[in-house]
PDB file of C-alpha atoms in Angstrom:
ATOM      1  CA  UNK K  26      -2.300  -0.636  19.163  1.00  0.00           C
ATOM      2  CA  UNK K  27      -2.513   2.742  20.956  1.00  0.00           C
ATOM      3  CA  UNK K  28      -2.581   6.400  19.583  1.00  0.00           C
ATOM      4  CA  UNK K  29       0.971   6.816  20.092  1.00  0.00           C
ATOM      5  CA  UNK K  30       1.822   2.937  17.978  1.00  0.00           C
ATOM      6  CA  UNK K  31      -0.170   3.837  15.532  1.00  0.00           C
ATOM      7  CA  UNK K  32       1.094   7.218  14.864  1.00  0.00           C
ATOM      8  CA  UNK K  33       4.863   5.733  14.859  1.00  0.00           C
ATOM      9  CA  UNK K  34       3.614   3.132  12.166  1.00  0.00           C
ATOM     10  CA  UNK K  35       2.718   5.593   9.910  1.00  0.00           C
ATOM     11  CA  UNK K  36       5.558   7.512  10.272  1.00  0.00           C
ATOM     12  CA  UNK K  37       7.088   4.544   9.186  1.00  0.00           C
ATOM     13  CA  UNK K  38       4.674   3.898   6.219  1.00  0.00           C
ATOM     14  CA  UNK K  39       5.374   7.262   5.059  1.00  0.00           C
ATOM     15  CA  UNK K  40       9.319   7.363   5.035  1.00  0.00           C
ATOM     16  CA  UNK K  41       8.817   3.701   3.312  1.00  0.00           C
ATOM     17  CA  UNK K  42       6.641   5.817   0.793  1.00  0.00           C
ATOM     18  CA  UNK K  43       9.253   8.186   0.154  1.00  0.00           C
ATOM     19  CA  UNK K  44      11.363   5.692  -1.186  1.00  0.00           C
ATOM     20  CA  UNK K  45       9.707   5.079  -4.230  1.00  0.00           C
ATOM     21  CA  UNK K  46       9.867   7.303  -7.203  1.00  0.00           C
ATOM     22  CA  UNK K  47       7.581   8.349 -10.389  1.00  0.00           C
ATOM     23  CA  UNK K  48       9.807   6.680 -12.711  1.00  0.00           C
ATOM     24  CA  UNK K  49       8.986   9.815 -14.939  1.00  0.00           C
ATOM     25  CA  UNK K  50       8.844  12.078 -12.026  1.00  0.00           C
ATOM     26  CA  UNK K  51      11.991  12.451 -10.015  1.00  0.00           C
ATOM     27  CA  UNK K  52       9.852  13.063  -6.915  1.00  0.00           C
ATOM     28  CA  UNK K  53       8.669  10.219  -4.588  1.00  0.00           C
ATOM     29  CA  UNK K  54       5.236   9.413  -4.659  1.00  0.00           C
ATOM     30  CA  UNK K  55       4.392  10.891  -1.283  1.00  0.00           C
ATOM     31  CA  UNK K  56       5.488  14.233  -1.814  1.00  0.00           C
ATOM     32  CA  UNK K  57       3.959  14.130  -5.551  1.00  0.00           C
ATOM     33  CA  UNK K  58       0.905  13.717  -3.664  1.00  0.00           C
ATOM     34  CA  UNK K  59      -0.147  10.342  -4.846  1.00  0.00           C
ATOM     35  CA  UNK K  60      -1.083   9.094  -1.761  1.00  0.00           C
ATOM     36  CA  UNK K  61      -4.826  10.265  -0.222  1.00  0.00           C
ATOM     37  CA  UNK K  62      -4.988   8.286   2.787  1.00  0.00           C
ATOM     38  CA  UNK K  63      -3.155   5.590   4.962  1.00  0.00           C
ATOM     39  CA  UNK K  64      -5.657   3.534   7.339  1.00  0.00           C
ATOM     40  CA  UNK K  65      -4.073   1.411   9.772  1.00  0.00           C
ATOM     41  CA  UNK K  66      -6.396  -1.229  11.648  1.00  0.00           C
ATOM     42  CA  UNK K  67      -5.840  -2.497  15.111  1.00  0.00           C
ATOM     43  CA  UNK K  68      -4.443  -5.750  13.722  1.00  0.00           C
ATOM     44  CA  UNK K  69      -1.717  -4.548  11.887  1.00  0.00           C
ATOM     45  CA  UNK K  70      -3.293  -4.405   8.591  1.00  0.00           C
ATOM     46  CA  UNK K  71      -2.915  -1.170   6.274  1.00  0.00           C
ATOM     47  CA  UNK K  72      -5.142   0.149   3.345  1.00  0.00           C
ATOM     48  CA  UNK K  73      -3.917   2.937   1.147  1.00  0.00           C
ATOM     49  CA  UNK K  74      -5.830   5.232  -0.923  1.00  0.00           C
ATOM     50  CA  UNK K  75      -3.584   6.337  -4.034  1.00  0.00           C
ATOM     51  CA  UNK K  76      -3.810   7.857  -7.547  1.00  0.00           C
ATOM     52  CA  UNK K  77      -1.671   7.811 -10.732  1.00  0.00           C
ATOM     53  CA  UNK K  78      -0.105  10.886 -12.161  1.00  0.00           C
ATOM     54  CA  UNK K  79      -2.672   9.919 -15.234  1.00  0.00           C
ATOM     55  CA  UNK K  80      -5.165   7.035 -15.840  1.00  0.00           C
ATOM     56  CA  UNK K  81      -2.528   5.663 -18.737  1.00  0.00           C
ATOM     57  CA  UNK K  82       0.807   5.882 -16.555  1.00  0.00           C
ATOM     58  CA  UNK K  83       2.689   3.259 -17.876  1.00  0.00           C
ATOM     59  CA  UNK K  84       3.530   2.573 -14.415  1.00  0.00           C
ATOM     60  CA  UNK K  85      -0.155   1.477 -13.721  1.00  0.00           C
ATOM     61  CA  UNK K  86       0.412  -2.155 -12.711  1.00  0.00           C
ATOM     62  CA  UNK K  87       3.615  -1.779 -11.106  1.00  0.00           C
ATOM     63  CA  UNK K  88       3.591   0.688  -9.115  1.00  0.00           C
ATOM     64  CA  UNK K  89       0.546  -0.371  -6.395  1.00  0.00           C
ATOM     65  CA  UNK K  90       2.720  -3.659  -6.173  1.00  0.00           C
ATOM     66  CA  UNK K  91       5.907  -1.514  -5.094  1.00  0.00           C
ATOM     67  CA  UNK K  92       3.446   0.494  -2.416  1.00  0.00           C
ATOM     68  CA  UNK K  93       2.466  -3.218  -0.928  1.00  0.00           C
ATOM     69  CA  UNK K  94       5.746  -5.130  -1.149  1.00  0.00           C
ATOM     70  CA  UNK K  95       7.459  -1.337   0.705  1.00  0.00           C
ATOM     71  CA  UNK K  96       4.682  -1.396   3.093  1.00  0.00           C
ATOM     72  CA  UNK K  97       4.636  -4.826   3.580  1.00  0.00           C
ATOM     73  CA  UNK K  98       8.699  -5.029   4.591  1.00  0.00           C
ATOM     74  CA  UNK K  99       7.395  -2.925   7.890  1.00  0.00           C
ATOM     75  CA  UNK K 100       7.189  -5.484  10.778  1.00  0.00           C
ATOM     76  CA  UNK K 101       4.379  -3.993  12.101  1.00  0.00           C
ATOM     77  CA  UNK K 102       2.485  -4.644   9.417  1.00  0.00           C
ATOM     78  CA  UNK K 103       0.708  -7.609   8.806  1.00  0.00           C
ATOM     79  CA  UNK K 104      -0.759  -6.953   5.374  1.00  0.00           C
ATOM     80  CA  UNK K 105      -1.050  -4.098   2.883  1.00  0.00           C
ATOM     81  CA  UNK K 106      -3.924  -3.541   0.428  1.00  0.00           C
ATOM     82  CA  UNK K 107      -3.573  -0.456  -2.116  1.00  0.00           C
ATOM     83  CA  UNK K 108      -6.835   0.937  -3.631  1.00  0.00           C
ATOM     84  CA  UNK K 109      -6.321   3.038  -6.929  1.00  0.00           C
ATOM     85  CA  UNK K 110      -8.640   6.065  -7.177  1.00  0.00           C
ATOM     86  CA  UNK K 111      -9.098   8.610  -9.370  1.00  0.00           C
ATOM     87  CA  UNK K 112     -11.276  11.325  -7.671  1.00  0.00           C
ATOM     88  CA  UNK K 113     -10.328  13.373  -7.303  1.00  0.00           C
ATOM     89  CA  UNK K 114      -7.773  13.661  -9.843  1.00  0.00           C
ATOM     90  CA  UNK K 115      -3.914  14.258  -9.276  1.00  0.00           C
ATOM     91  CA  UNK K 116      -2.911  17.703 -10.801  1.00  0.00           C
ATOM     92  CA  UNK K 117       0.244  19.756 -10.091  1.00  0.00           C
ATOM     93  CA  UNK K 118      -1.541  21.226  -6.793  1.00  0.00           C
ATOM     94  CA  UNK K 119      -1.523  17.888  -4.922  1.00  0.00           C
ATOM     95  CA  UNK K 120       2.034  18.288  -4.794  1.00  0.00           C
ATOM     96  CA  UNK K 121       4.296  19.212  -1.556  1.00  0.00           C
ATOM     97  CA  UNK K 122       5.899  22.345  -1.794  1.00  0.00           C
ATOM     98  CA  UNK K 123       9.396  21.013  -1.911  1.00  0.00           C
ATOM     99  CA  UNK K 124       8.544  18.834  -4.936  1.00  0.00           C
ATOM    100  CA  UNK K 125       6.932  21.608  -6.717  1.00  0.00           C
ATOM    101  CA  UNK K 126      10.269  23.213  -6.136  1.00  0.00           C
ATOM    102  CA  UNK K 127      12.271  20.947  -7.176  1.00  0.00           C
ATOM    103  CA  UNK K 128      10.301  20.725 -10.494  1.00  0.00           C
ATOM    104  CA  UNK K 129      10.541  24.021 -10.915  1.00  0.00           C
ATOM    105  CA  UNK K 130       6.768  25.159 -10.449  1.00  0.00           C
ATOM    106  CA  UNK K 131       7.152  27.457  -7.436  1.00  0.00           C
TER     107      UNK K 131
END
């Protein structure tokens, strides 16, 4: 996979992203600024660092399953695994502008 693939998969990965919402948030988790990092390997396998809004988010086992199965639907990828983190914490900041916007912050 050259520069140019690998660049086009994660383009992919991140509109896939975008498709799945905070369920208490009505921003997707990429702009929220949930997800840290998106490593693609040579074989077609992604990792993705992401955090939770909070430690208790009552979304805390569901949602990393969402961010595989999504990922997972790509063809190009063979298999997804989604490591929660929590440093550095999520605040408000982490957030694109346009969601900040659209929740009113900015």
């Amino acid at each position: 996979m050259d520069k140019s693939e690998k660049k086009e998969l994660e383009d992919k990965i991140i509109a896939a992203l975008k498709e799945i919402y905070d369920p208490e948030i009505p921003v997707d988790i990429f702009e929220l600024g949930l997800i840290y990092e998106v490593k693609i390997k040579q074989d077609g396998n992604v990792e993705i660092d992401m955090t939770l809004t909070s430690p208790n988010c009552p979304v805390a086992e569901s949602l990393p399953v969402d961010v595989k199965n999504k990922v997972e639907l790509i063809e190009e990828v063979s298999e997804a695994k989604i490591n929660i983190v929590f440093d550095p914490p999520w605040d408000k900041d982490m957030m694109s502008e346009e969601a900040q916007l659209e929740l009113g912050f900015l």
